[in-house]
């Protein structure tokens, strides 16, 4: 079965960069698409972006030039980097697989990792 | 960006009751390829979101058939025919027709 696991620091200082890793087992990241989603305190969810099986990326324009999603196929991992963070980036961050069969949807999710931006 | 408005924001139900959640889109979610990319997810307390329904009405594998989805263009509905205790949590609609993909604000299903 496909399993995803996020990892990274739980606390980041304002203006610094947030870096997270998503480790995938049970499926190769050279197939399908792989995304990052975050949930803010309360219920608001935001799609941040994804990386494709070929390495191409798509990002939410709201994140402008702050976001980068990359991958290491040898380790079957993909990464999120978010630059110049503020307290508004405090959220639980999820990685997920995007399935592209009869639609576009997130079918497997990691458990999520909470990131707090604070000095 | 496409705005998805879910109603009600909170839903109180008894076990066995049938309930519906509405998701209204600010734009038609009918894609140029003829498909409609509107999905439903459930986030149980302390868990990550789980896919229930994809492309309006397709039940994800392993999801009980008491869940059903319907709708078109801008109006969509998730129905639970006979709520069970394990159904409690926050329900989200999500669209992937227009970039950027967006989520509704969530509907919290509680026990009455």
Coordinates of C-alpha atoms in Angstrom, one line a residue:
Chain A
X1 CA 0.0 0.0 0.0
X2 CA 1.1 3.6 -0.7
X3 CA 2.3 5.3 2.5
X4 CA 3.5 8.9 2.8
X5 CA 5.3 10.4 5.8
X6 CA 6.2 14.1 6.3
X7 CA 9.2 15.2 8.3
X8 CA 10.9 18.4 9.1
X9 CA 11.3 21.0 11.9
X10 CA 8.2 21.9 13.9
X11 CA 9.3 25.4 14.6
X12 CA 10.6 28.0 12.1
X13 CA 11.5 31.6 12.7
X14 CA 9.9 34.4 10.7
X15 CA 11.8 35.3 7.5
X16 CA 13.5 31.9 7.4
X17 CA 12.7 29.0 5.1
X18 CA 10.5 26.1 5.9
X19 CA 11.8 22.8 4.5
X20 CA 9.8 19.5 4.6
X21 CA 10.4 16.1 3.3
X22 CA 7.8 13.6 2.2
X23 CA 9.0 10.0 2.2
X24 CA 6.9 7.6 0.0
X25 CA 6.8 3.8 0.3
X26 CA 4.9 1.3 -1.7
X27 CA 4.8 3.4 -4.9
X28 CA 7.4 5.1 -7.1
X29 CA 7.2 8.9 -7.3
X30 CA 8.2 8.6 -10.9
X31 CA 4.6 7.7 -11.5
X32 CA 1.6 10.0 -10.8
X33 CA 1.7 13.4 -9.2
X34 CA 2.7 14.4 -5.7
X35 CA 1.4 17.3 -3.8
X36 CA 1.5 19.5 -0.7
X37 CA -1.5 20.8 1.0
X38 CA -1.7 22.7 4.3
X39 CA -4.5 23.2 6.9
X40 CA -4.5 26.4 8.8
X41 CA -5.7 26.7 12.4
X42 CA -9.5 26.4 12.0
X43 CA -10.7 24.5 9.0
X44 CA -9.2 26.3 6.0
X45 CA -7.3 24.1 3.6
X46 CA -4.9 25.3 0.8
X47 CA -3.4 23.4 -2.1
X48 CA 0.2 24.5 -2.3
X49 CA 1.5 22.7 -5.4
X50 CA 2.6 19.4 -6.9
X51 CA 5.4 17.8 -8.7
X52 CA 4.7 15.4 -11.6
X53 CA 6.1 12.0 -12.5
X54 CA 8.5 13.8 -14.9
X55 CA 9.6 16.4 -12.4
X56 CA 7.5 19.3 -13.7
X57 CA 5.8 21.5 -11.1
X58 CA 2.7 23.5 -10.6
X59 CA 2.2 26.0 -7.8
X60 CA -0.5 28.0 -6.2
X61 CA 0.0 31.6 -7.4
X62 CA -0.8 32.8 -3.9
X63 CA 2.5 31.5 -2.8
X64 CA 4.2 33.5 -5.7
X65 CA 7.9 32.9 -5.8
X66 CA 8.3 31.6 -2.2
X67 CA 7.6 28.0 -3.0
X68 CA 9.7 25.2 -4.5
X69 CA 8.9 21.5 -4.8
X70 CA 11.7 19.2 -5.8
X71 CA 12.4 15.5 -5.5
X72 CA 15.0 12.8 -5.1
X73 CA 13.9 9.8 -7.1
X74 CA 16.7 7.6 -5.7
X75 CA 15.3 8.0 -2.2
X76 CA 11.6 8.1 -3.4
X77 CA 11.2 11.5 -1.6
X78 CA 9.9 14.9 -2.6
X79 CA 10.4 18.1 -0.8
X80 CA 8.7 21.4 0.0
X81 CA 10.6 24.6 0.5
X82 CA 8.7 27.8 1.5
X83 CA 10.8 30.9 1.8
X84 CA 10.4 34.1 3.8
X85 CA 7.8 32.6 6.2
X86 CA 5.6 34.6 8.4
X87 CA 3.3 33.7 11.3
X88 CA 0.6 33.2 8.7
X89 CA 2.4 30.1 7.4
X90 CA 1.7 28.4 10.7
X91 CA -0.3 25.3 9.7
X92 CA -0.3 21.5 9.5
X93 CA 1.4 20.5 6.3
X94 CA 0.3 17.3 4.4
X95 CA 1.9 15.5 1.5
X96 CA -0.4 13.5 -0.7
X97 CA -0.5 11.5 -3.9
X98 CA -2.5 12.9 -6.8
X99 CA -4.3 10.2 -8.8
X100 CA -5.1 11.0 -12.4
X101 CA -7.7 8.4 -13.2
X102 CA -11.2 9.7 -14.1
X103 CA -10.3 12.9 -12.5
X104 CA -7.7 14.7 -10.3
X105 CA -7.8 13.9 -6.6
X106 CA -5.7 13.2 -3.6
X107 CA -6.1 9.6 -2.7
X108 CA -3.3 8.9 -0.2
X109 CA -2.2 11.3 2.4
X110 CA 0.5 11.5 5.0
X111 CA -0.4 12.0 8.7
X112 CA 0.7 15.6 8.5
X113 CA 3.2 17.7 10.3
X114 CA 2.5 20.8 12.3
X115 CA 4.8 23.7 11.7
X116 CA 4.7 26.8 13.8
X117 CA 6.3 30.1 12.7
X118 CA 7.4 32.0 15.7
X119 CA 10.4 33.9 17.0
Chain B
X1 CA -9.7 31.7 -7.7
X2 CA -12.8 29.4 -7.6
X3 CA -14.6 29.9 -4.3
X4 CA -16.4 26.8 -2.9
X5 CA -19.1 27.6 -0.3
X6 CA -20.2 24.7 1.9
X7 CA -23.4 24.7 3.8
X8 CA -24.2 24.1 6.6
X9 CA -20.9 24.9 8.4
X10 CA -22.0 22.6 11.2
X11 CA -24.4 19.6 11.0
X12 CA -25.9 17.8 14.0
X13 CA -27.2 14.3 13.4
X14 CA -28.3 11.2 15.2
X15 CA -27.1 7.8 14.3
X16 CA -29.1 6.4 11.4
X17 CA -30.2 9.8 10.2
X18 CA -29.6 10.8 6.6
X19 CA -27.9 14.1 6.0
X20 CA -26.8 16.2 3.0
X21 CA -24.0 18.7 2.6
X22 CA -24.0 21.3 -0.1
X23 CA -21.1 22.7 -2.0
X24 CA -21.6 25.7 -4.3
X25 CA -19.0 26.9 -6.7
X26 CA -18.4 30.5 -7.9
X27 CA -17.7 29.1 -11.4
X28 CA -18.8 26.1 -13.4
X29 CA -16.6 23.1 -12.6
X30 CA -17.3 21.4 -16.0
X31 CA -13.9 21.0 -17.6
X32 CA -13.3 21.5 -21.4
X33 CA -12.8 17.7 -21.6
X34 CA -16.3 17.1 -20.4
X35 CA -15.5 16.0 -16.9
X36 CA -16.2 17.7 -13.6
X37 CA -13.4 17.6 -11.1
X38 CA -15.3 18.0 -7.8
X39 CA -14.2 15.7 -4.9
X40 CA -15.3 15.1 -1.3
X41 CA -13.0 14.4 1.6
X42 CA -13.6 13.6 5.3
X43 CA -11.1 14.5 8.0
X44 CA -11.8 12.6 11.2
X45 CA -10.5 14.0 14.5
X46 CA -6.8 13.5 14.7
X47 CA -6.5 12.0 11.2
X48 CA -5.4 13.2 7.8
X49 CA -8.1 13.8 5.2
X50 CA -9.6 10.7 3.4
X51 CA -11.0 10.7 -0.1
X52 CA -14.7 9.7 -0.2
X53 CA -15.9 10.7 -3.7
X54 CA -14.1 11.9 -6.8
X55 CA -15.4 13.5 -9.9
X56 CA -18.8 14.3 -8.4
X57 CA -20.2 10.8 -7.9
X58 CA -17.5 8.2 -8.0
X59 CA -17.1 6.3 -4.7
X60 CA -13.5 5.7 -3.7
X61 CA -12.5 2.1 -3.2
X62 CA -13.3 1.0 0.4
X63 CA -15.7 3.8 1.2
X64 CA -19.1 2.6 2.4
X65 CA -21.9 3.0 -0.1
X66 CA -24.0 5.1 2.3
X67 CA -21.9 8.0 0.9
X68 CA -23.1 9.3 -2.4
X69 CA -22.3 12.4 -4.5
X70 CA -24.3 14.3 -7.0
X71 CA -24.5 17.6 -8.8
X72 CA -23.3 19.5 -11.9
X73 CA -21.8 22.8 -13.0
X74 CA -21.9 24.9 -9.8
X75 CA -24.1 22.9 -7.3
X76 CA -23.0 19.7 -5.7
X77 CA -24.2 17.5 -2.8
X78 CA -22.8 14.9 -0.6
X79 CA -25.4 12.6 1.0
X80 CA -24.9 10.2 3.9
X81 CA -27.7 7.7 4.0
X82 CA -27.7 6.6 7.6
X83 CA -25.0 8.3 9.7
X84 CA -22.7 6.1 11.7
X85 CA -20.5 7.1 14.6
X86 CA -17.3 6.8 12.4
X87 CA -18.7 9.4 10.0
X88 CA -18.1 12.3 12.5
X89 CA -15.5 14.8 11.4
X90 CA -15.1 17.7 9.0
X91 CA -16.2 17.2 5.3
X92 CA -14.6 19.2 2.5
X93 CA -15.4 19.6 -1.1
X94 CA -12.4 20.3 -3.4
X95 CA -12.2 21.3 -7.0
X96 CA -9.5 20.5 -9.5
X97 CA -11.0 21.9 -12.6
X98 CA -9.5 25.3 -12.4
X99 CA -6.0 26.3 -11.2
X100 CA -5.4 26.9 -8.4
X101 CA -7.2 23.9 -6.9
X102 CA -9.4 25.0 -4.0
X103 CA -11.2 23.7 -1.0
X104 CA -14.5 24.5 0.6
X105 CA -14.6 25.9 4.1
X106 CA -15.6 22.6 5.6
X107 CA -18.7 21.1 7.3
X108 CA -18.4 19.7 10.7
X109 CA -20.6 16.7 11.4
X110 CA -21.4 16.2 15.0
X111 CA -23.6 13.8 17.0
X112 CA -26.8 15.3 18.3

